[in-house]
mmCIF file of C-alpha atoms in Angstrom:
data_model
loop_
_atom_site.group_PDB
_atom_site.id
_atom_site.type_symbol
_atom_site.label_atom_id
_atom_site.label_comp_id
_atom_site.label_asym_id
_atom_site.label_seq_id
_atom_site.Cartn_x
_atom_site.Cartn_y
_atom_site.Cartn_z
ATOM 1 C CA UNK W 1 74.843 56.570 99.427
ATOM 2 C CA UNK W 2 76.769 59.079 101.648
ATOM 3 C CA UNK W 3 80.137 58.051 101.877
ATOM 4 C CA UNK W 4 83.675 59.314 103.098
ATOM 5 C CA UNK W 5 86.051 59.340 100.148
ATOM 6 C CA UNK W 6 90.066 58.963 101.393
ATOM 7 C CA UNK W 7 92.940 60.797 99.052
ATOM 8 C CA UNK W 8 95.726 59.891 98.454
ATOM 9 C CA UNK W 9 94.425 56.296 97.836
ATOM 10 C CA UNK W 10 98.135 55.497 98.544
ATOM 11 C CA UNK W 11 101.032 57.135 100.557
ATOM 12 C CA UNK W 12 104.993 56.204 100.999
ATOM 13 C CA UNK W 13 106.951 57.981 103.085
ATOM 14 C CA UNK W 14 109.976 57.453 105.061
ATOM 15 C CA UNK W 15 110.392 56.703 108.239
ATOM 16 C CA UNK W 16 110.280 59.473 110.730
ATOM 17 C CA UNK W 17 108.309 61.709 108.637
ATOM 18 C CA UNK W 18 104.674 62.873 109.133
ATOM 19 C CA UNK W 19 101.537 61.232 107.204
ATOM 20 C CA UNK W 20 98.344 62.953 106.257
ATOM 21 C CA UNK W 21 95.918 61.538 104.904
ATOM 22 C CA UNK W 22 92.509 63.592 103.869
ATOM 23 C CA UNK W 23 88.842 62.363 104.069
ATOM 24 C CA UNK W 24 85.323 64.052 101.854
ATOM 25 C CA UNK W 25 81.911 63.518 103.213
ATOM 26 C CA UNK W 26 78.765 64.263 101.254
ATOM 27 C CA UNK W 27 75.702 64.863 103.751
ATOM 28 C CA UNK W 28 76.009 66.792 107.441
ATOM 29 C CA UNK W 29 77.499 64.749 110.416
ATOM 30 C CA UNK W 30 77.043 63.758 114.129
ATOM 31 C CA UNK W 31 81.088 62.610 114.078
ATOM 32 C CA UNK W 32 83.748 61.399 112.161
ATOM 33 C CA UNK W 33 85.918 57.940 113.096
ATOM 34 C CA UNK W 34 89.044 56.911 111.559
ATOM 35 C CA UNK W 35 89.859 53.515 111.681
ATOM 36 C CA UNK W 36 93.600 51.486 110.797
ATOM 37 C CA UNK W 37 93.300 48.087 109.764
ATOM 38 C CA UNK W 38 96.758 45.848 108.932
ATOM 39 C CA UNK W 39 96.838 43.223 106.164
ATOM 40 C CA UNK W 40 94.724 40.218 107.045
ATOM 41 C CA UNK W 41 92.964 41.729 110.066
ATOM 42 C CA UNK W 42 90.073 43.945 111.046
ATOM 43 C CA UNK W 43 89.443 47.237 111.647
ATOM 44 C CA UNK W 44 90.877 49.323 114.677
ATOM 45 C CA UNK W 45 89.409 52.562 116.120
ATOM 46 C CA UNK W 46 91.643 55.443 116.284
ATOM 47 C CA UNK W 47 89.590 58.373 117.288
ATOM 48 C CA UNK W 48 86.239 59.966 116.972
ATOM 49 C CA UNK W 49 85.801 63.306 116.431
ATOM 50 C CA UNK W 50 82.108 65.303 117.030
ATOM 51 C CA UNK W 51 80.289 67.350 114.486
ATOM 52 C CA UNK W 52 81.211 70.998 117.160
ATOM 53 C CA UNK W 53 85.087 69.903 117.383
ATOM 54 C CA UNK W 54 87.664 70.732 114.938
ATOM 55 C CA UNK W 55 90.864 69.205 116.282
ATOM 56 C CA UNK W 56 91.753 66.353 118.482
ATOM 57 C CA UNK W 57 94.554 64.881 119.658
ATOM 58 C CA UNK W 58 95.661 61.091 120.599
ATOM 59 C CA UNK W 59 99.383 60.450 120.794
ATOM 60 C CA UNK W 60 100.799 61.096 117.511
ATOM 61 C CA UNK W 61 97.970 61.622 116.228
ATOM 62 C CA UNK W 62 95.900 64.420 115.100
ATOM 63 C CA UNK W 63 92.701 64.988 113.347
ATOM 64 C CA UNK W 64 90.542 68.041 112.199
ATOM 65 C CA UNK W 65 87.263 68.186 111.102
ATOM 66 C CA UNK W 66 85.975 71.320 108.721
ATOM 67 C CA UNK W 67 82.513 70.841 108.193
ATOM 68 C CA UNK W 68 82.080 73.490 106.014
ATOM 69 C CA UNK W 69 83.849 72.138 103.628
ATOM 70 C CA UNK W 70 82.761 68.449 104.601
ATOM 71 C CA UNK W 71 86.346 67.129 104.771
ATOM 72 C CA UNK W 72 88.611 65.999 107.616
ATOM 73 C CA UNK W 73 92.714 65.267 107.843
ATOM 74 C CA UNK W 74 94.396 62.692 110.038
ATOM 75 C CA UNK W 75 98.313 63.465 110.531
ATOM 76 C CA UNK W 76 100.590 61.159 111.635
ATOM 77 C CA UNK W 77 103.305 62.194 112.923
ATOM 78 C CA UNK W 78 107.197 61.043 113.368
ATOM 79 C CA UNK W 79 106.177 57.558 111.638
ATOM 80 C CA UNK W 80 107.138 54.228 112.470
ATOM 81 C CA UNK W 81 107.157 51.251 110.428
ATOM 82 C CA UNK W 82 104.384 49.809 112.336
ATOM 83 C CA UNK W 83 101.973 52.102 111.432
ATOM 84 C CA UNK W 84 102.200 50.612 107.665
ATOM 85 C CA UNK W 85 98.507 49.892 107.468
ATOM 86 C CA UNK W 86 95.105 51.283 105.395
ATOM 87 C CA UNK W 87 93.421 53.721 107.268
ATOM 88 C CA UNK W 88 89.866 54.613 106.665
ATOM 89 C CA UNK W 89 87.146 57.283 107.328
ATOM 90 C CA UNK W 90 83.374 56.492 108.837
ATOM 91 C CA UNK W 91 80.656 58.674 109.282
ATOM 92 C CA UNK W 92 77.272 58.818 110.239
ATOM 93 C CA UNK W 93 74.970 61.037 109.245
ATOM 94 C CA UNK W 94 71.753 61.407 107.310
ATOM 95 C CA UNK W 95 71.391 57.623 107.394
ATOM 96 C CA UNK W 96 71.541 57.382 110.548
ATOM 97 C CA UNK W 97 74.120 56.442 113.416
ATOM 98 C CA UNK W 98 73.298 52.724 112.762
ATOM 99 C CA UNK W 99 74.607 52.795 109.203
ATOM 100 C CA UNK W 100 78.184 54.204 109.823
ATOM 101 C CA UNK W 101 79.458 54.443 105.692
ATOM 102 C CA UNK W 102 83.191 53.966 105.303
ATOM 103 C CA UNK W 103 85.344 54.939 102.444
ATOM 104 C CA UNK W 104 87.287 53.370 100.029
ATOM 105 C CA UNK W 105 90.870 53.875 102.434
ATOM 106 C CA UNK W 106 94.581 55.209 101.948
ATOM 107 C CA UNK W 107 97.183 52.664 102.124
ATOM 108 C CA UNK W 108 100.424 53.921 103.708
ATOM 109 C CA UNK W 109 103.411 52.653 103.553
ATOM 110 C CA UNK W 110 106.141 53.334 105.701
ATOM 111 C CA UNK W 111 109.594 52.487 104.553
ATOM 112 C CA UNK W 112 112.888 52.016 106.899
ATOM 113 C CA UNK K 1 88.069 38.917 126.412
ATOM 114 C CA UNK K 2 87.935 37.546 122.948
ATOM 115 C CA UNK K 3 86.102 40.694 121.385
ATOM 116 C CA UNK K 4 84.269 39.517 118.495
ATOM 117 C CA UNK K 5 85.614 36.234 116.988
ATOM 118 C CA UNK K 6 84.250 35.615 113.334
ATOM 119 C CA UNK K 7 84.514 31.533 112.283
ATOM 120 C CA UNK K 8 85.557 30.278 109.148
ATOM 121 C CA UNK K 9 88.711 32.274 108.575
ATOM 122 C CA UNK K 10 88.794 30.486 105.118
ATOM 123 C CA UNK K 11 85.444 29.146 102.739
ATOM 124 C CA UNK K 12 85.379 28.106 99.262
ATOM 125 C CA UNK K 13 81.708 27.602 98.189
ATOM 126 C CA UNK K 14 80.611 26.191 94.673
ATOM 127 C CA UNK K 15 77.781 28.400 92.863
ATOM 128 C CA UNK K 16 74.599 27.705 94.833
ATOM 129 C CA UNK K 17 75.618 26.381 98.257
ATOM 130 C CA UNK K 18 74.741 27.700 100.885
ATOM 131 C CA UNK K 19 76.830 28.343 104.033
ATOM 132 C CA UNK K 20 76.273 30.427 107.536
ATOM 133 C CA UNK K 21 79.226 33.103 108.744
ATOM 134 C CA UNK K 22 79.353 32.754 112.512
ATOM 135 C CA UNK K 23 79.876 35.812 114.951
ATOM 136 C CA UNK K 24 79.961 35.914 118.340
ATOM 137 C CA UNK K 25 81.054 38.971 121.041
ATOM 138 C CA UNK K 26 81.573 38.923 124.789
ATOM 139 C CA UNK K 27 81.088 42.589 125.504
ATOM 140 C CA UNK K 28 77.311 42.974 126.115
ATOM 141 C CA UNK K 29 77.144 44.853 123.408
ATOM 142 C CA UNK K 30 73.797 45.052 121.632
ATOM 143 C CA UNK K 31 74.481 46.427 118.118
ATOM 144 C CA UNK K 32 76.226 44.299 115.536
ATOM 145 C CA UNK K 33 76.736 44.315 111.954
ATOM 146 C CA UNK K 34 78.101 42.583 109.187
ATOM 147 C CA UNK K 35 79.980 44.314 106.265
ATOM 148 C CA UNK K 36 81.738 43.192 103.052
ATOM 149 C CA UNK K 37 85.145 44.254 102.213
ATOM 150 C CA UNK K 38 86.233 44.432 98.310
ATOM 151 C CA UNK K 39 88.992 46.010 96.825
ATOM 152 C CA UNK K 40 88.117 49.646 95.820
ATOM 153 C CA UNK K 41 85.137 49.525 97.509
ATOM 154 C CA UNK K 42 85.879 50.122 101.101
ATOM 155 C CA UNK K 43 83.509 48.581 103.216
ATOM 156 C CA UNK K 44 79.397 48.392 102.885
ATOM 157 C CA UNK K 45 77.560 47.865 105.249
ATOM 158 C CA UNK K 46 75.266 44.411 104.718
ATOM 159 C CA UNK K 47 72.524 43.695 107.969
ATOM 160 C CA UNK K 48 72.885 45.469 111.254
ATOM 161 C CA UNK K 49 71.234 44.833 114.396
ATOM 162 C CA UNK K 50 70.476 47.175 117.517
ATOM 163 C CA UNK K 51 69.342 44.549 120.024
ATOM 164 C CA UNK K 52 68.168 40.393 120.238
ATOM 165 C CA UNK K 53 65.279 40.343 118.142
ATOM 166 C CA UNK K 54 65.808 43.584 115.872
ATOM 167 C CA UNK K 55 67.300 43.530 112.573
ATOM 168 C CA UNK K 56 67.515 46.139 109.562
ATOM 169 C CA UNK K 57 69.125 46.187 106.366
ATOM 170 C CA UNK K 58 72.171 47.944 105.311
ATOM 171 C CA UNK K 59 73.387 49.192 101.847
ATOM 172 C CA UNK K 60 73.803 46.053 99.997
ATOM 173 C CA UNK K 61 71.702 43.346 101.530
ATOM 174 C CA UNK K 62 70.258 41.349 98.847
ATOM 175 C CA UNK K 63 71.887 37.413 98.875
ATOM 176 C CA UNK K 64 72.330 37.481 102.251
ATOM 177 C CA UNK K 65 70.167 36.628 105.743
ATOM 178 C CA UNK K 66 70.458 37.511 109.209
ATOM 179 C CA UNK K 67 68.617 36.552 112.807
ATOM 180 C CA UNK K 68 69.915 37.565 116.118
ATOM 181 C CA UNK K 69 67.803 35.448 119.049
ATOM 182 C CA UNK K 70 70.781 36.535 121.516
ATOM 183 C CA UNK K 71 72.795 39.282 122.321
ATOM 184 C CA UNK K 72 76.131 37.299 121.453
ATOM 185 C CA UNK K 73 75.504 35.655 118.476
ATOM 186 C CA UNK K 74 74.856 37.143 115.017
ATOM 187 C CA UNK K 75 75.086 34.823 112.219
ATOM 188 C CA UNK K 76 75.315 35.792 108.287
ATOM 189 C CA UNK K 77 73.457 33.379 105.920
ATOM 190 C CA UNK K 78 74.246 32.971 102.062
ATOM 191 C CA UNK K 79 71.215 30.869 100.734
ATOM 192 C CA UNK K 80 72.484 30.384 97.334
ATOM 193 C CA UNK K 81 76.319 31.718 97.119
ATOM 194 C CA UNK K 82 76.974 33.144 93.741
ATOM 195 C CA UNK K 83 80.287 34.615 92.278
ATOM 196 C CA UNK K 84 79.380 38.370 92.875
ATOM 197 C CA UNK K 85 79.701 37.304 96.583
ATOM 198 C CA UNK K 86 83.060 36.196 96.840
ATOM 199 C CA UNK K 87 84.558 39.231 99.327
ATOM 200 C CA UNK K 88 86.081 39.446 102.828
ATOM 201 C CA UNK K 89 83.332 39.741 105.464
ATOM 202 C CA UNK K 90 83.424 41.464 108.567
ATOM 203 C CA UNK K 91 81.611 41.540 111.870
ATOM 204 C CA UNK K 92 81.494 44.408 114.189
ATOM 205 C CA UNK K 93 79.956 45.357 117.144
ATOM 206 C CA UNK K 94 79.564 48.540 119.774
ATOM 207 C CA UNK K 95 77.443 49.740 122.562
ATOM 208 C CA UNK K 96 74.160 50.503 121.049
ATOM 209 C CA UNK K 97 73.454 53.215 123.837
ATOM 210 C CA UNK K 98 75.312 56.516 122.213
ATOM 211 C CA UNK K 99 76.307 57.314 118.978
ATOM 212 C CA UNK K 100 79.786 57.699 119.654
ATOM 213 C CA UNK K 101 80.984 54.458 121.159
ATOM 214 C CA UNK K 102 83.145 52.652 118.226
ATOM 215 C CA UNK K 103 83.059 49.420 116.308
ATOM 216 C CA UNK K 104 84.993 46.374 117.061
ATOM 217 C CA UNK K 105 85.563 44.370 114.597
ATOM 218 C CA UNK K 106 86.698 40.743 114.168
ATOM 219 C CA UNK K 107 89.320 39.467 111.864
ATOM 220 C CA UNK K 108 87.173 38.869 108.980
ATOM 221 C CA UNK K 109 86.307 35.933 107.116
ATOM 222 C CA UNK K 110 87.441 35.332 103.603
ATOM 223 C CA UNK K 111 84.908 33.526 101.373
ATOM 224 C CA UNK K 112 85.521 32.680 97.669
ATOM 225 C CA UNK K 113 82.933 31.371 95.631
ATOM 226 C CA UNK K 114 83.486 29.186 92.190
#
């Protein structure tokens, strides 16, 4: 099945410095969601980003969307510890917007 | 507002019971969905629902029953729990109106089976 496929599968930084993790999709789009989840809990919504955008914004964080090359980026930027957490990829698509496929996640770490 | 709140947090299950996941939301919203969480496989998507009444498979539904007689509710049956099921499961929910509205998910239950 379609699916969104996360690299690195783990990142450590320090704090203060930027994260980007990168996300490959198989079929064409309607949008692209990245969501964080923190050990033991579920998943939160970051942002959603539409099949005609290519960047958008929320606080520190940014994401672009190239759908010619079926891949996206979310960046992180100035990290904090807090945002030590997996962060995932869902998109829609050819299987329709009921059957949002995640991928497998990056784990970031964010050390002090 | 609780969101979506997903009961047991915990289950251990011996090969061949049988056991129902609860999940309930108080957000009106009519599309919910279970998924199963295991390490290296991200999640996959189980049973989904789009309204009271409707339900539809997902990716990997074979093991596992669903019914949904009201918007709230949307429990997960395991009729005869084997090993291969042992996983963190997840319910999630959105408005069912537009594609873009995300999930909310609950906090997961985490079932082991012997």
């Amino acid at each position: 099945s379609q699916q969104g496929e996360e690299d690195p599968q783990a990142l450590s930084i320090q704090e203060g410095e930027n994260a980007t993790m990168n996300c490959s999709y198989k079929t064409s789009i309607n949008n692209l969601q990245w969501y964080r989840q923190n050990s033991g809990r579920g998943l939160v919504h970051l942002i959603l980003i539409r099949s005609n955008e290519r960047e958008k914004h929320s606080g520190r964080l940014r994401v672009t969307l190239d759908t010619s090359k079926k891949s996206s980026s979310l960046l992180i930027t100035a990290s904090r510890a807090a945002d030590t957490a997996s962060y995932f990829c869902a998109t829609d698509g050819a299987q329709g917007a009921q059957k949002l496929v995640f991928g497998q996640g990056t784990r970031l770490t964010i050390n002090p | 507002n609780a969101g979506v709140t997903q009961t047991p947090k915990f289950q251990v299950l011996k090969t061949g019971q049988s056991m129902t996941l609860q999940c309930a939301q108080d957000m009106n919203h009519e599309y919910m969905s279970w998924y199963r969480q295991d390490p290296g496989m991200g999640l996959r998507l189980i049973h989904y629902s789009v309204g009271a009444g409707i339900t539809d498979q997902g990716e990997v539904p074979n093991g596992y029953n669903v019914s949904r007689s009201t918007t709230e509710d949307f429990p997960l049956r395991l009729l005869s729990a084997a090993p291969s099921q042992t996983s963190v499961y997840f319910c999630a929910s959105r408005l069912s109106g537009t594609v873009n509205s995300p999930l909310h998910f609950g906090n997961g239950t985490r079932l082991t089976v012997t």
